[in-house]
Coordinates of C-alpha atoms in Angstrom, one line a residue:
X284 CA 54.6 54.3 87.5
X285 CA 56.8 55.4 90.4
X286 CA 60.2 57.0 89.5
X287 CA 62.6 55.3 91.9
X288 CA 65.5 57.5 90.9
X289 CA 63.6 60.7 91.9
X290 CA 62.4 59.1 95.1
X291 CA 65.9 58.2 96.1
X292 CA 67.3 61.7 95.3
X293 CA 64.5 63.3 97.4
X294 CA 65.2 61.0 100.3
X295 CA 69.0 61.8 100.3
X296 CA 68.2 65.5 100.1
X297 CA 65.9 65.3 103.0
X298 CA 68.5 63.5 105.1
X299 CA 71.0 66.2 104.3
X300 CA 68.6 69.0 105.2
X301 CA 67.1 67.6 108.4
X302 CA 70.0 65.6 109.8
X303 CA 67.9 62.4 110.1
X304 CA 69.0 59.1 108.7
X305 CA 67.6 55.6 109.3
X306 CA 65.1 57.1 111.8
X307 CA 67.9 58.4 114.1
X308 CA 68.2 62.1 114.8
X309 CA 71.7 63.7 114.7
X310 CA 72.8 66.2 117.4
X311 CA 71.3 69.5 116.0
X312 CA 74.0 71.5 117.9
X313 CA 77.0 69.6 116.5
X314 CA 77.7 72.2 113.8
X315 CA 77.0 75.2 115.9
X316 CA 79.7 77.5 117.5
X317 CA 79.9 77.7 121.2
X318 CA 81.9 80.1 123.4
X319 CA 84.6 78.4 125.5
X320 CA 86.1 81.5 127.0
X321 CA 86.2 85.3 126.7
X322 CA 88.9 87.5 128.1
X323 CA 89.3 91.3 127.9
X324 CA 92.4 92.7 126.2
X325 CA 94.0 96.0 125.7
X326 CA 92.4 97.8 122.8
X327 CA 94.6 96.8 119.8
X328 CA 94.5 97.8 116.2
X329 CA 94.3 95.1 113.5
X330 CA 93.7 95.1 109.7
X331 CA 93.0 92.5 107.1
X332 CA 95.8 90.1 106.3
X333 CA 94.5 89.1 102.8
X334 CA 91.3 89.1 100.9
X335 CA 90.1 86.1 102.8
X336 CA 87.8 86.0 105.8
X337 CA 85.0 88.0 107.3
X338 CA 83.8 89.6 110.6
X339 CA 80.9 87.6 112.0
X340 CA 78.2 88.2 114.5
X341 CA 78.8 86.9 118.1
X342 CA 77.2 83.6 117.4
X343 CA 79.1 83.1 114.1
X344 CA 75.8 82.6 112.2
X345 CA 75.9 85.8 110.0
X346 CA 78.6 87.7 108.1
X347 CA 78.8 91.3 109.3
X348 CA 81.6 92.4 106.9
X349 CA 83.7 90.7 104.3
X350 CA 87.2 91.8 104.8
X351 CA 88.0 92.2 101.1
X352 CA 85.4 95.0 101.1
X353 CA 87.3 96.8 103.8
X354 CA 90.9 97.0 102.5
X355 CA 91.8 100.2 104.4
X356 CA 89.8 99.7 107.6
X357 CA 91.4 99.4 111.0
X358 CA 89.6 97.0 113.3
X359 CA 90.0 97.5 117.1
X360 CA 90.0 94.4 119.2
X361 CA 88.9 94.5 122.9
X362 CA 88.4 90.8 123.7
X363 CA 89.9 87.5 122.9
X364 CA 87.2 84.9 122.4
X365 CA 87.7 81.1 122.1
X366 CA 85.0 79.3 120.2
X367 CA 84.4 75.6 119.7
X368 CA 83.1 74.1 116.5
X369 CA 82.8 70.4 115.5
X370 CA 85.1 69.5 118.4
X371 CA 87.8 72.0 117.5
X372 CA 88.7 75.3 119.2
X373 CA 89.7 78.5 117.5
X374 CA 90.7 82.0 118.8
X375 CA 88.7 85.0 117.6
X376 CA 88.9 88.7 118.4
X377 CA 85.9 90.8 119.2
X378 CA 86.4 93.9 117.0
X379 CA 84.8 97.2 115.9
X380 CA 85.8 99.6 113.1
X381 CA 86.9 103.1 114.0
X382 CA 83.5 104.6 113.1
X383 CA 81.7 102.1 115.3
X384 CA 79.4 101.1 112.4
X385 CA 80.6 97.5 112.1
X386 CA 81.4 95.1 115.0
X387 CA 81.6 91.4 115.6
X388 CA 84.2 88.6 115.8
X389 CA 87.0 87.7 113.4
X390 CA 89.3 84.7 113.3
X391 CA 92.7 85.8 114.5
X392 CA 94.5 84.5 111.4
X393 CA 92.4 86.6 109.1
X394 CA 94.0 89.8 110.6
X395 CA 97.4 91.3 111.4
X396 CA 98.3 93.7 114.1
X397 CA 98.6 97.4 113.3
X398 CA 96.5 100.1 111.8
X399 CA 95.4 99.6 108.2
X400 CA 97.5 101.5 105.6
X401 CA 95.6 104.4 104.2
X402 CA 94.2 104.0 100.7
X403 CA 91.5 105.1 98.3
X404 CA 89.0 102.8 96.7
X405 CA 88.1 104.8 93.6
X406 CA 90.6 107.4 92.6
X407 CA 93.0 106.3 89.9
X408 CA 95.5 108.9 91.1
X409 CA 95.6 111.2 94.1
X410 CA 97.9 113.3 96.3
X411 CA 97.9 115.3 99.5
X412 CA 100.2 118.4 99.2
X413 CA 101.5 120.7 102.0
X414 CA 101.0 124.2 100.5
X415 CA 103.3 125.8 103.2
X416 CA 106.3 123.5 102.9
X417 CA 105.6 122.9 99.1
X418 CA 105.9 119.1 99.3
X419 CA 103.7 116.1 98.6
X420 CA 103.0 114.3 101.9
X421 CA 100.9 111.4 100.5
X422 CA 100.5 110.0 97.0
X423 CA 98.8 107.3 95.0
X424 CA 100.1 107.1 91.4
X425 CA 101.0 110.8 91.9
X426 CA 103.4 111.0 89.0
X427 CA 101.2 109.3 86.4
X428 CA 99.9 111.7 83.8
X429 CA 96.1 111.4 83.3
X430 CA 93.3 113.4 81.6
X431 CA 92.2 116.1 84.1
X432 CA 89.2 117.7 82.4
X433 CA 88.2 121.2 83.7
X434 CA 90.9 121.0 86.5
X435 CA 93.0 122.2 83.6
X436 CA 91.5 125.7 84.0
X437 CA 93.7 126.4 87.1
X438 CA 96.7 126.8 84.7
X439 CA 94.6 129.0 82.4
X440 CA 93.4 131.2 85.3
X441 CA 96.9 131.5 86.6
X442 CA 98.1 133.0 83.3
X443 CA 95.0 135.2 83.1
X444 CA 95.8 136.7 86.6
X445 CA 99.4 137.1 85.7
X446 CA 98.5 139.3 82.7
X447 CA 95.7 141.1 84.6
X448 CA 98.2 142.0 87.4
X449 CA 100.8 143.4 84.9
X450 CA 100.9 146.5 82.7
X451 CA 99.2 145.0 79.7
X452 CA 95.9 144.2 81.2
X453 CA 93.5 144.5 84.1
X454 CA 90.3 143.0 85.6
X455 CA 88.3 145.6 83.6
X456 CA 90.0 144.9 80.3
X457 CA 87.5 143.9 77.6
X458 CA 87.8 140.3 76.1
X459 CA 86.5 139.8 72.5
X460 CA 83.9 137.0 72.6
X461 CA 82.6 137.4 69.0
X462 CA 84.1 134.3 67.5
X463 CA 81.3 132.0 66.2
X464 CA 82.8 128.8 67.6
X465 CA 82.8 130.2 71.1
X466 CA 79.2 131.4 70.8
X467 CA 78.1 127.9 69.6
X468 CA 80.0 126.3 72.4
X469 CA 78.2 128.5 75.0
X470 CA 74.9 127.2 73.6
X471 CA 75.9 123.6 73.8
X472 CA 74.4 121.7 76.8
X473 CA 77.5 119.4 77.2
X474 CA 80.3 121.8 76.4
X475 CA 79.1 125.2 77.3
X476 CA 78.5 126.8 80.6
X477 CA 78.0 130.5 79.9
X478 CA 76.2 131.9 76.9
X479 CA 77.9 134.7 75.0
X480 CA 75.1 137.1 74.4
X481 CA 77.5 140.0 73.9
X482 CA 80.6 140.4 71.8
X483 CA 82.8 141.3 74.8
X484 CA 83.0 140.8 78.5
X485 CA 85.5 142.0 81.1
X486 CA 88.3 139.8 82.3
X487 CA 86.7 139.6 85.7
X488 CA 83.3 138.5 84.4
X489 CA 84.9 135.7 82.3
X490 CA 87.2 134.7 85.2
X491 CA 84.2 134.3 87.4
X492 CA 82.4 132.2 84.8
X493 CA 85.4 130.0 84.2
X494 CA 86.2 129.4 87.9
X495 CA 82.8 129.3 89.5
X496 CA 80.7 127.7 86.7
X497 CA 83.6 126.0 84.8
X498 CA 82.6 127.7 81.6
X499 CA 84.7 126.3 78.7
X500 CA 84.1 129.1 76.3
X501 CA 84.9 131.6 78.9
X502 CA 88.2 129.9 79.6
X503 CA 89.1 129.7 75.9
X504 CA 88.2 133.4 75.4
X505 CA 90.4 134.4 78.3
X506 CA 93.3 132.3 77.0
X507 CA 93.0 134.0 73.6
X508 CA 93.1 137.4 75.4
X509 CA 96.3 136.5 77.2
X510 CA 97.8 135.5 73.9
X511 CA 96.8 138.7 72.3
X512 CA 94.0 137.6 69.9
X513 CA 90.4 136.3 69.7
X514 CA 90.5 133.4 67.3
X515 CA 91.7 129.7 67.3
X516 CA 95.1 131.0 66.2
X517 CA 95.5 132.9 69.5
X518 CA 94.2 129.8 71.4
X519 CA 97.0 127.7 69.9
X520 CA 99.5 130.3 71.0
X521 CA 98.1 130.3 74.5
X522 CA 98.4 126.6 74.9
X523 CA 102.1 126.9 74.0
X524 CA 102.3 129.4 76.8
X525 CA 100.6 126.9 79.2
X526 CA 103.2 124.3 78.4
X527 CA 106.0 126.9 78.7
X528 CA 104.8 127.8 82.2
X529 CA 104.7 124.1 83.1
X530 CA 108.3 123.7 81.9
X531 CA 109.4 126.8 83.9
X532 CA 108.0 125.2 87.1
X533 CA 109.8 122.0 86.3
X534 CA 106.6 119.9 85.8
X535 CA 107.7 116.6 84.3
X536 CA 104.4 115.0 83.8
X537 CA 102.3 117.7 82.1
X538 CA 101.2 118.3 78.5
X539 CA 98.4 120.7 77.6
X540 CA 96.4 120.7 74.3
X541 CA 93.4 122.5 75.6
X542 CA 92.9 125.7 77.7
X543 CA 89.5 124.6 79.0
X544 CA 90.0 120.9 79.7
X545 CA 87.7 119.8 76.9
X546 CA 89.2 117.1 74.8
X547 CA 90.1 117.5 71.1
X548 CA 87.2 115.3 70.0
X549 CA 84.8 117.9 71.5
X550 CA 86.8 121.0 70.6
X551 CA 86.9 120.0 66.9
X552 CA 83.2 120.7 66.5
X553 CA 83.9 124.4 67.5
X554 CA 87.1 124.9 65.5
X555 CA 89.5 124.6 68.5
X556 CA 91.3 121.3 67.9
X557 CA 95.1 121.8 67.7
X558 CA 96.0 118.2 66.9
X559 CA 98.2 115.8 68.9
X560 CA 97.0 114.1 72.1
X561 CA 93.2 114.1 72.6
X562 CA 93.3 115.3 76.2
X563 CA 95.4 117.3 78.6
X564 CA 97.7 114.8 80.4
X565 CA 98.8 116.0 83.8
X566 CA 99.8 114.0 86.9
X567 CA 98.1 114.6 90.3
X568 CA 101.3 115.8 91.7
X569 CA 101.8 118.4 89.0
X570 CA 98.2 119.5 89.4
X571 CA 98.9 120.2 93.1
X572 CA 101.9 122.3 92.2
X573 CA 99.9 124.3 89.7
X574 CA 97.2 124.9 92.3
X575 CA 99.9 125.9 94.9
X576 CA 101.3 128.5 92.5
X577 CA 97.7 129.8 91.8
X578 CA 96.6 130.4 95.4
X579 CA 100.1 131.5 96.6
X580 CA 100.8 134.0 93.9
X581 CA 97.1 135.1 93.6
X582 CA 95.4 134.4 97.0
X583 CA 92.3 136.3 95.9
X584 CA 91.5 133.3 93.8
X585 CA 90.1 131.7 96.9
X586 CA 87.6 134.6 97.3
X587 CA 86.1 133.7 94.0
X588 CA 86.5 129.9 94.4
X589 CA 84.3 129.8 97.5
X590 CA 81.4 131.6 95.9
X591 CA 78.6 129.0 95.7
X592 CA 76.5 130.8 93.1
X593 CA 76.1 134.2 91.5
X594 CA 74.2 135.9 88.7
X595 CA 76.2 137.3 85.8
X596 CA 74.6 138.9 82.8
X597 CA 71.2 137.4 83.6
X598 CA 72.7 133.9 84.0
X599 CA 73.3 131.8 87.1
X600 CA 76.9 130.7 87.7
X601 CA 76.8 127.5 89.9
X602 CA 79.8 126.2 91.8
X603 CA 79.9 122.4 91.8
X604 CA 82.4 122.2 94.7
X605 CA 80.2 120.2 97.2
X606 CA 82.7 120.6 100.0
X607 CA 81.9 124.3 100.5
X608 CA 79.7 125.5 103.4
X609 CA 76.1 124.4 103.2
X610 CA 76.9 121.6 100.7
X611 CA 76.5 117.9 101.2
X612 CA 80.2 117.1 101.9
X613 CA 81.0 120.3 104.0
X614 CA 83.1 119.8 107.1
X615 CA 83.6 122.8 109.4
X616 CA 86.9 121.5 110.7
X617 CA 88.4 121.0 107.3
X618 CA 87.5 124.6 106.2
X619 CA 87.6 123.9 102.5
X620 CA 87.5 127.1 100.5
X621 CA 88.4 125.9 96.9
X622 CA 89.3 125.0 94.3
X623 CA 88.2 123.3 91.0
X624 CA 86.1 120.4 89.8
X625 CA 86.2 118.6 86.5
X626 CA 84.6 115.9 84.5
X627 CA 84.6 114.3 81.1
X628 CA 83.9 110.6 80.3
X629 CA 87.6 110.1 79.6
X630 CA 88.9 111.9 82.7
X631 CA 86.1 110.8 85.1
X632 CA 85.4 113.0 88.1
X633 CA 88.3 115.1 89.1
X634 CA 88.8 117.5 92.0
X635 CA 91.5 119.7 93.3
X636 CA 90.5 120.9 96.8
X637 CA 92.2 123.1 99.4
X638 CA 91.5 124.2 102.9
X639 CA 93.3 124.8 106.2
X640 CA 92.4 123.2 109.5
X641 CA 93.0 125.2 112.6
X642 CA 96.6 124.7 113.8
X643 CA 97.8 123.1 110.6
X644 CA 99.3 124.1 107.3
X645 CA 97.1 124.6 104.3
X646 CA 96.5 121.4 102.4
X647 CA 95.9 120.9 98.6
X648 CA 94.4 117.6 97.6
X649 CA 94.0 116.1 94.1
X650 CA 91.9 113.2 93.1
X651 CA 91.7 112.1 89.4
X652 CA 89.1 109.7 87.9
X653 CA 87.3 109.2 91.1
X654 CA 83.7 108.0 91.4
X655 CA 83.4 109.6 94.9
X656 CA 85.7 112.6 94.5
X657 CA 84.4 114.5 97.5
X658 CA 84.1 111.6 99.9
X659 CA 87.7 110.5 99.1
X660 CA 89.0 114.1 99.2
X661 CA 87.5 114.3 102.7
X662 CA 89.2 111.1 103.7
X663 CA 92.6 112.3 102.4
X664 CA 92.4 115.5 104.3
X665 CA 91.4 113.8 107.6
X666 CA 94.1 111.3 107.2
X667 CA 96.8 113.9 106.6
X668 CA 95.7 116.0 109.6
X669 CA 95.2 113.0 111.9
X670 CA 98.7 111.7 111.1
X671 CA 100.1 115.2 111.4
X672 CA 101.6 115.1 107.9
X673 CA 101.2 118.9 107.6

């Protein structure tokens, strides 16, 4: 038995798809776009007006780029094109992005004249800081305190160098590393970084392990040395010193509870939880200021920070800064020579970078909780130099 309902539905569908009805063919080109006119124009910058719209290929049959996916892209128009569609005319611009990787036509009402505002897609907070004039030149949520993971070590290493440069210590001073919690931490695949196979190391050895390889147990041992001890009691005293230094510098969005950047939930296993907040909470702007003090007061820090790898006590220290020469995100013009990476699940990927392009002031950049920390750091640096912000 024939199913008339299904036959009728099939017929209607066929009409819709083929454009035939009652045996009469519709004009197959009626819904196509045709070019009415095309005139050259002075190269003009545009950016997206809202989340609507897209850049299409010249025949308007394929989407080249959805504008909502390019919130900070500047499109350069070189032609004004009038297209006709279903009897109506519309003005389009022939555009190309700055990198030249995307090009096509875009309806003129989907864009607005002017370069796109600079922004970052992934970083929850970020700053660009002029290390010569000591000021922030660009910011995204720069004064919002966030977990900063191992970036915290830049404050620890500042206080270490301060003591090493004084009368009470030196690079060759011995640091007690016998505490069982630190030894267990060094053996932990997630929280370690440098195995303590001896009961003491020099300040310089642990400094290298903490800065190059981001060793957490090395950073904690150094902090205890600064505070005059070798147990969690000295660690707690050192964290008070970290916060006092932040207060002295006038940092308003900084609170330390860890000398290494590990969170309390991890430190508790090794006897180093001091209570209070789970993580160090520091704003991107305050991180930049700490970094500025570190490399200004102790410029030799950068000599260590740009070491890509080295062997210490039979172990390899590996620097995870992928903007150094020979690494994936290296750029010769940016001349990045530091400074510190960081990661925990709570903090996300963090990075404080620094470098000095020829003819410009030294830049310090900070990105916090960023899925593409090196790509976006590179973008910030290029933007700041291209706009002559420093």
